[in-house]
mmCIF file of C-alpha atoms in Angstrom:
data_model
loop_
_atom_site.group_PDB
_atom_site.id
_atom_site.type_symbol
_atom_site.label_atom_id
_atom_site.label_comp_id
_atom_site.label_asym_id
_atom_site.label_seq_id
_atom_site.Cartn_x
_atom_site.Cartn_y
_atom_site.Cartn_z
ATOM 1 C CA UNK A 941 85.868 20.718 134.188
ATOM 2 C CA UNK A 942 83.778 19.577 137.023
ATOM 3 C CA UNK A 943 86.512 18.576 139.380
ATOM 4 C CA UNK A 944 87.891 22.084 139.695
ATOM 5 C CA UNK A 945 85.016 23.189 139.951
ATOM 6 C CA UNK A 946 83.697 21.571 143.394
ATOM 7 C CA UNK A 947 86.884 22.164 144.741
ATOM 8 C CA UNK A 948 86.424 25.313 144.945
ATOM 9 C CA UNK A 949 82.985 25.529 146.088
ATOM 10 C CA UNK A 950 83.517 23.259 148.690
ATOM 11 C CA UNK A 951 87.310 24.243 150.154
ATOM 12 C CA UNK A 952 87.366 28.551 149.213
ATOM 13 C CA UNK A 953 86.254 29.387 153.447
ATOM 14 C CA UNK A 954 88.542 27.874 155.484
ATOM 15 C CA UNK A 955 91.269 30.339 155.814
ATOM 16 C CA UNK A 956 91.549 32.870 158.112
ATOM 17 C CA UNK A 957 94.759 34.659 160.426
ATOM 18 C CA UNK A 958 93.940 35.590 164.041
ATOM 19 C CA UNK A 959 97.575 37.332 164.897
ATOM 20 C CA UNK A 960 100.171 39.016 162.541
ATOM 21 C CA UNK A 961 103.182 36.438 164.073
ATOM 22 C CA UNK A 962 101.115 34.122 161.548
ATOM 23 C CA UNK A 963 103.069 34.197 157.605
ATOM 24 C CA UNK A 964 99.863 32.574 156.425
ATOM 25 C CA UNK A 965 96.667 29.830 157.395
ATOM 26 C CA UNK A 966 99.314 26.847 157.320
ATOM 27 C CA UNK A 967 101.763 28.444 159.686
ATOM 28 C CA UNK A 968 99.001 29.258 162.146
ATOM 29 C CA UNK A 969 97.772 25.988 161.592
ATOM 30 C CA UNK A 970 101.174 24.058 162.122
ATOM 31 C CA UNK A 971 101.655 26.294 165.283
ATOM 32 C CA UNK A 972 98.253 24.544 166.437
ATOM 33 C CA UNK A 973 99.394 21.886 165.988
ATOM 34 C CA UNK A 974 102.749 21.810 168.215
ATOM 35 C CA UNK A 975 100.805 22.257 170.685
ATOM 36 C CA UNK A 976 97.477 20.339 169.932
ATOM 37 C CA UNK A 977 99.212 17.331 167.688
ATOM 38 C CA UNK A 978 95.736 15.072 167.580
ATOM 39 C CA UNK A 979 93.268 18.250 166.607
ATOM 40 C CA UNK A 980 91.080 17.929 164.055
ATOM 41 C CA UNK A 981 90.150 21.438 162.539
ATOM 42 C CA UNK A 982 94.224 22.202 162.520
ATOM 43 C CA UNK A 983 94.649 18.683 160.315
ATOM 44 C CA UNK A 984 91.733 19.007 158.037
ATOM 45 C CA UNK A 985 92.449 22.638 157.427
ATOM 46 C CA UNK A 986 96.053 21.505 156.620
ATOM 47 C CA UNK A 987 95.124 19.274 154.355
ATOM 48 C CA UNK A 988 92.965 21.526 152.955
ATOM 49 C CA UNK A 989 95.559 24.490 152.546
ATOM 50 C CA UNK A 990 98.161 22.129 150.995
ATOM 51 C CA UNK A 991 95.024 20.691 148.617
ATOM 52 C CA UNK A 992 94.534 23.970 147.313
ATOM 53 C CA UNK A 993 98.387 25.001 146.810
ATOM 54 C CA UNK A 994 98.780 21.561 144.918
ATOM 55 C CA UNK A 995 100.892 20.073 147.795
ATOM 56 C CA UNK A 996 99.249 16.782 147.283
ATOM 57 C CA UNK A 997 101.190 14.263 149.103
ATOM 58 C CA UNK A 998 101.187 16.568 152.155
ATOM 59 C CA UNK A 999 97.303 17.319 152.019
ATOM 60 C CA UNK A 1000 96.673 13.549 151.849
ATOM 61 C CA UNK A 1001 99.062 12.826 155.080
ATOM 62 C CA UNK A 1002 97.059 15.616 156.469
ATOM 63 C CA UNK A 1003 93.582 14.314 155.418
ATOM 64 C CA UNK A 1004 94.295 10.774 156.659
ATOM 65 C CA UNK A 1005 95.773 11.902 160.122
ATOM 66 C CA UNK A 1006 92.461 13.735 160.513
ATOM 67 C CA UNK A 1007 90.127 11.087 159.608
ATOM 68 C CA UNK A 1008 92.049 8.850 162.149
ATOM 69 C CA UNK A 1009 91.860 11.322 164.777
ATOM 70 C CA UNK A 1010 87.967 12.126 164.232
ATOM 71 C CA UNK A 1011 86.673 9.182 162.337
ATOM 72 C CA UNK A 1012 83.244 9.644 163.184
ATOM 73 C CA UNK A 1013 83.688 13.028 161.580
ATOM 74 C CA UNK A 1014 82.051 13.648 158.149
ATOM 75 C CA UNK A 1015 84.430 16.740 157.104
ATOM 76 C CA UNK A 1016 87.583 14.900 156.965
ATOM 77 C CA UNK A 1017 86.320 11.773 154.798
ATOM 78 C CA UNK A 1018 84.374 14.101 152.314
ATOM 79 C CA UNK A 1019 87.632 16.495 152.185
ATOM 80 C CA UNK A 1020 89.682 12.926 151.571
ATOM 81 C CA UNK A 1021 86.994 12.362 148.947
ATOM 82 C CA UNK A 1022 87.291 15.737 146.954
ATOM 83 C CA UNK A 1023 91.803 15.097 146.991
ATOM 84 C CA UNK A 1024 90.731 11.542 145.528
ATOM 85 C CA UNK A 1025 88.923 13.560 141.859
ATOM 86 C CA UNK A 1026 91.255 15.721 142.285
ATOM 87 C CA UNK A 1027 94.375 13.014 141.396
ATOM 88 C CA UNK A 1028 91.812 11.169 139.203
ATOM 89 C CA UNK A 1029 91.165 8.255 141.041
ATOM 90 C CA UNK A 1030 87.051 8.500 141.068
ATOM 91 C CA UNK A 1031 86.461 5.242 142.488
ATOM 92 C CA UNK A 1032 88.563 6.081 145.535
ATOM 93 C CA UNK A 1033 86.805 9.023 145.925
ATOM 94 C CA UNK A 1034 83.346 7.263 145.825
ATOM 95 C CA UNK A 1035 84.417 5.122 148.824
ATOM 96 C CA UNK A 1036 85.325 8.264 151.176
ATOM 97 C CA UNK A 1037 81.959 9.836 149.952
ATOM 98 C CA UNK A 1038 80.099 6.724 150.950
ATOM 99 C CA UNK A 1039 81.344 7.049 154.072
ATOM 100 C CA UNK A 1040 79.958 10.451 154.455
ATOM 101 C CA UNK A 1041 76.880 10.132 153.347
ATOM 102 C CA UNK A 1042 76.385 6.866 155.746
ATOM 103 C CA UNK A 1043 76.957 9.673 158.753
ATOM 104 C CA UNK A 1044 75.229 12.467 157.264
ATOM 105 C CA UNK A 1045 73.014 13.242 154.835
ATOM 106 C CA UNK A 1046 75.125 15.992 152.951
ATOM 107 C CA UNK A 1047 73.945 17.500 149.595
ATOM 108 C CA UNK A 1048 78.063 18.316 149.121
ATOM 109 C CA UNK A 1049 78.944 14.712 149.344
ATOM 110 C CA UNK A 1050 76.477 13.297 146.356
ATOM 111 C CA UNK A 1051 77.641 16.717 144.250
ATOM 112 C CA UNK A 1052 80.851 14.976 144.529
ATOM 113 C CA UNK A 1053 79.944 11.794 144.184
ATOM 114 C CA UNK A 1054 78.366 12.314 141.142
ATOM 115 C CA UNK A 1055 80.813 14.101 139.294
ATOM 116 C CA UNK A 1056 83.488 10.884 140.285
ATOM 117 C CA UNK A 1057 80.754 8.697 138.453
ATOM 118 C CA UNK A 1058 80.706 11.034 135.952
ATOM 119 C CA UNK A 1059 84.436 11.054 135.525
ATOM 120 C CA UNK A 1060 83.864 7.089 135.728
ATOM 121 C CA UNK A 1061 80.483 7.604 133.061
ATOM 122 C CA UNK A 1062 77.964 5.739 135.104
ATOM 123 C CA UNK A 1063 75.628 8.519 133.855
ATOM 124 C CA UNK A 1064 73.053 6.027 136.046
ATOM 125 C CA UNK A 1065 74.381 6.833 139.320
ATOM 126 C CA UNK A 1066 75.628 10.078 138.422
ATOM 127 C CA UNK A 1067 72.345 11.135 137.793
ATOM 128 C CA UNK A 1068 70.603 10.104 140.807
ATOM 129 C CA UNK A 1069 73.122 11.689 143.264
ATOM 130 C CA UNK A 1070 73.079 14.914 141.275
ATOM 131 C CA UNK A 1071 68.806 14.342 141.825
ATOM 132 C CA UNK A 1072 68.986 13.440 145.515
ATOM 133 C CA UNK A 1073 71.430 16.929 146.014
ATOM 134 C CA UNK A 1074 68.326 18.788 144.733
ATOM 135 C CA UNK A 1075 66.361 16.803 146.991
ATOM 136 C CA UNK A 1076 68.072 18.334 149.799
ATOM 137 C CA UNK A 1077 69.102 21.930 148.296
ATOM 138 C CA UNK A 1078 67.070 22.671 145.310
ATOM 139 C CA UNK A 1079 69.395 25.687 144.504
ATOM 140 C CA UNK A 1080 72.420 23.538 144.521
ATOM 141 C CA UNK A 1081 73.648 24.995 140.574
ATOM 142 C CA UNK A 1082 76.624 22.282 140.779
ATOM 143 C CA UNK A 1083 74.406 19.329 140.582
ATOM 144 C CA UNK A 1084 72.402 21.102 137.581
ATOM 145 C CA UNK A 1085 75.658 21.502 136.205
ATOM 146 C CA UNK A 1086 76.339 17.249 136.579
ATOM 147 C CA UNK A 1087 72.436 16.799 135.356
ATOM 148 C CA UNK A 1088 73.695 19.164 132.314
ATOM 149 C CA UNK A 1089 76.807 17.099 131.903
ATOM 150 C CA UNK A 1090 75.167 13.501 131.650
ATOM 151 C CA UNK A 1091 73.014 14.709 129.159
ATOM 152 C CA UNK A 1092 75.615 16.260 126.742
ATOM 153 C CA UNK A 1093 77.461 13.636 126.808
ATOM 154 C CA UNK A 1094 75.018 11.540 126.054
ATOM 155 C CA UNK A 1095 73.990 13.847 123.001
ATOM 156 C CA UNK A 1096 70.547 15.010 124.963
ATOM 157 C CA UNK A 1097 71.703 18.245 124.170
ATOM 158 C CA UNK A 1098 67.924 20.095 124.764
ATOM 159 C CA UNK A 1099 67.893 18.213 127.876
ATOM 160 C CA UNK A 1100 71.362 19.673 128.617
ATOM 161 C CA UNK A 1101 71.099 23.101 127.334
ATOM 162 C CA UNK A 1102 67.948 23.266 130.030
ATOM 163 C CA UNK A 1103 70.137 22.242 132.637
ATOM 164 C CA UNK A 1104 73.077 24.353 132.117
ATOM 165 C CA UNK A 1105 70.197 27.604 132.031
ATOM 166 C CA UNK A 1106 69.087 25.968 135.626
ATOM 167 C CA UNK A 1107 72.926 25.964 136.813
ATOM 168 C CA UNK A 1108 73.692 29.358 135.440
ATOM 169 C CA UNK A 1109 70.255 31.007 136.815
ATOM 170 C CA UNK A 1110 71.596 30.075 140.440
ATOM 171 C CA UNK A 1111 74.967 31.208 139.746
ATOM 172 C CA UNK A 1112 75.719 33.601 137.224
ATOM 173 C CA UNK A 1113 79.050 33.619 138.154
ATOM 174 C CA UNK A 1114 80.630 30.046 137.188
ATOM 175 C CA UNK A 1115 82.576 30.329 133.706
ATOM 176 C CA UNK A 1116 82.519 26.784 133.413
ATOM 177 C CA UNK A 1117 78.735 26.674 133.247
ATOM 178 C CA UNK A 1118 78.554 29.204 130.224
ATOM 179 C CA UNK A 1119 81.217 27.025 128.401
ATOM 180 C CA UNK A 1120 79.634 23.108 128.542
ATOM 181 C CA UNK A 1121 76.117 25.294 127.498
ATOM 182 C CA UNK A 1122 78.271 26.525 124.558
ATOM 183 C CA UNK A 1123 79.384 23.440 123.276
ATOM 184 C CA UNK A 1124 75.748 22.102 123.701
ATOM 185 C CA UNK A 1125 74.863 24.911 121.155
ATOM 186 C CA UNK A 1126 77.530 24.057 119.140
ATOM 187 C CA UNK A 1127 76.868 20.693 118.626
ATOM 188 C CA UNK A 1128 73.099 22.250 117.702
ATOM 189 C CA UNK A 1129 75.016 24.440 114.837
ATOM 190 C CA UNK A 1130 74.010 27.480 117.173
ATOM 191 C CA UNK A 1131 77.159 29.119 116.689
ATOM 192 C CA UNK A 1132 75.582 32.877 117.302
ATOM 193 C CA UNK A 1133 74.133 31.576 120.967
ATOM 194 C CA UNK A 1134 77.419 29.585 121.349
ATOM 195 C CA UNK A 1135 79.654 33.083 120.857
ATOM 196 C CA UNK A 1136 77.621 34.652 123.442
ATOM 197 C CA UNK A 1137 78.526 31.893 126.083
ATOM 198 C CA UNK A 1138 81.832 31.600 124.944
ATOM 199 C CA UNK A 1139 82.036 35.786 125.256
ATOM 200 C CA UNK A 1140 80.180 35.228 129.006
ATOM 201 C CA UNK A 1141 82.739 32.745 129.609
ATOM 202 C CA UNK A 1142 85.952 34.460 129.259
ATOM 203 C CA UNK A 1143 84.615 37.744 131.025
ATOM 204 C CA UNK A 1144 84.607 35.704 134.101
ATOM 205 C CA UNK A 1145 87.989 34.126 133.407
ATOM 206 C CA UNK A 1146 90.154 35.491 130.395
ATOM 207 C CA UNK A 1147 92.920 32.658 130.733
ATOM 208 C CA UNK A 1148 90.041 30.108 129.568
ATOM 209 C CA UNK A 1149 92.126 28.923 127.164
ATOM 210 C CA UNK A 1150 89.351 26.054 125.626
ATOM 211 C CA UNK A 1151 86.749 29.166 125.409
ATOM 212 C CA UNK A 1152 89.402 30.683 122.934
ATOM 213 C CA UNK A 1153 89.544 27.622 120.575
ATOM 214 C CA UNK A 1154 85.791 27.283 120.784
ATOM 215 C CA UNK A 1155 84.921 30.484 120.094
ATOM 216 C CA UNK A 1156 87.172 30.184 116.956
ATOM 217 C CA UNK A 1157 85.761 27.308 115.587
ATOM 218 C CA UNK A 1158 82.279 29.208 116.185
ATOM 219 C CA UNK A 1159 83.345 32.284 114.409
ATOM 220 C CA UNK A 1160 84.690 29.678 111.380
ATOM 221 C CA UNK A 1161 81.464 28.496 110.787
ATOM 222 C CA UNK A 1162 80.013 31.848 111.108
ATOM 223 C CA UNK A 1163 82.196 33.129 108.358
ATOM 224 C CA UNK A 1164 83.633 35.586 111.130
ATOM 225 C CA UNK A 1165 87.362 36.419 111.765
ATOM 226 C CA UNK A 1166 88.462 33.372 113.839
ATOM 227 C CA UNK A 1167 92.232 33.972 113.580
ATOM 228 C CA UNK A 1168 92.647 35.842 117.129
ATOM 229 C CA UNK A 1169 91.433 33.449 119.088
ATOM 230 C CA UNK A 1170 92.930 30.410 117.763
ATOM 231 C CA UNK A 1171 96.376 32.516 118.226
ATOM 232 C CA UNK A 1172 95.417 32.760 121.827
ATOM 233 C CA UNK A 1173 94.667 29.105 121.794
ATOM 234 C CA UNK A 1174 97.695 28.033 119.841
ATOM 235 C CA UNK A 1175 100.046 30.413 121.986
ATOM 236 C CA UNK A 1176 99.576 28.433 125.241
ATOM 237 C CA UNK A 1177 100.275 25.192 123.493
ATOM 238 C CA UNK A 1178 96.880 23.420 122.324
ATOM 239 C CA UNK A 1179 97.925 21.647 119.301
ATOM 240 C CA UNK A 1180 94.267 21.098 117.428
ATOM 241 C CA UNK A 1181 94.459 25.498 118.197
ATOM 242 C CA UNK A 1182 98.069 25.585 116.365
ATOM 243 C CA UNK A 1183 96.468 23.203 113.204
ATOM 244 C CA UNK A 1184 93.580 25.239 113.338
ATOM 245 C CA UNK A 1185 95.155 28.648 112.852
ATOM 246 C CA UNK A 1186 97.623 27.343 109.876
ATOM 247 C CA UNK A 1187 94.459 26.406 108.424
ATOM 248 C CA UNK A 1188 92.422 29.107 108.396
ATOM 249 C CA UNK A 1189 94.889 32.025 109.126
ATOM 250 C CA UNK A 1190 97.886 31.320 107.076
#
């Protein structure tokens, strides 16, 4: 879940409508650019607007217009970098974040690229970019999140559980943080603490389908009634939720 997460972070500001003749931020931005064909802010934000509405092959035209038009400008490549996890191609993505970080030291740029080595697991390298982020901003939560990450997956789940507390002490406010520190307490049989992240989880975001079928199995091996959320789970399609619940609640 890291990808959607730094999207977010990094592309959530950029919109904004100066005169009511404007439907939305891409219509004032294609009006800026009839007029201004070669500007930079009006391309990036484009591509950034049609990133976040999942118009993907228009976002990259977008990006790659910018970075030609501004190529000594470290926006465009990092913004080229964050489309690149976004369509799961993490090595692509590394390259446009190299480039940034060769022009500017930018704590964004080695979040990012450490969650495309992560998505690659080069735990190695994802590591030290998530370090050298905190280097730079030590209240950067995302890159305790990547720290958190490396070690779960690598079954350091102590290490991980004190990462994920690190990540949600910043920002309380992140579902996706309370849900990897569940499944760290799951794997340590701490089902109780794991129902408690699980609950944090889906008060932030109630469509968190994979908190559903966690908090199931949790509530399993606490002997609880598990049978409501593994509905919920099994109802949007998740087939291990659907054998789960004709298990255990039928």
């Amino acid at each position: 879940m890291i990808i959607p997460l730094i999207l977010i972070g990094a592309l959530g500001s950029l919109s904004f409508i100066r005169n009511t003749k404007w439907k939305n931020s891409i219509t004032l931005y294609e009006d800026i650019l009839k007029k201004y064909p070669n500007n930079f802010l009006a391309l990036n934000s484009l591509g950034v607007e049609n990133m976040q509405r999942n118009n993907d092959d228009r976002a990259l035209m977008y990006f790659n217009k910018a970075t030609n038009v501004a190529p000594y400008n470290y926006k465009g490549f990092y913004n080229k970098g964050l489309w690149y996890l976004k369509n799961n191609n993490p090595k692509k993505a590394i390259e446009e974040f190299n480039t940034v970080i060769v022009m500017y030291n930018y704590p964004k740029a080695y979040v990012a690229r450490a969650s495309a080595y992560y998505a690659l697991m080069d735990y190695a390298k994802a590591r030290k970019d998530a370090s050298n982020a905190l280097l730079v901003d030590k209240n950067n939560s995302k890159a305790y999140f990547i720290l958190g990450n490396c070690s779960n997956n690598q079954d350091d789940l102590p290490s991980a559980i004190n990462f994920y507390k690190k990540a949600i002490d910043i920002n309380k406010f992140e579902p996706d943080y309370y849900f990897k520190r569940a499944i760290a307490l799951g794997k340590q049989q701490n089902f109780k603490d794991c129902v408690e992240d699980l609950n944090s989880c889906l008060a932030l975001d109630p469509n968190y389908i994979d908190a559903y079928y966690w908090r199931g199995v949790a509530k399993v091996n606490l002997k609880q009634d598990p049978c409501e959320d593994l509905k919920r789970a099994a109802e949007s399609g998740m087939e291990i939720a659907r054998g789960a619940y004709e298990k255990f609640c039928q």
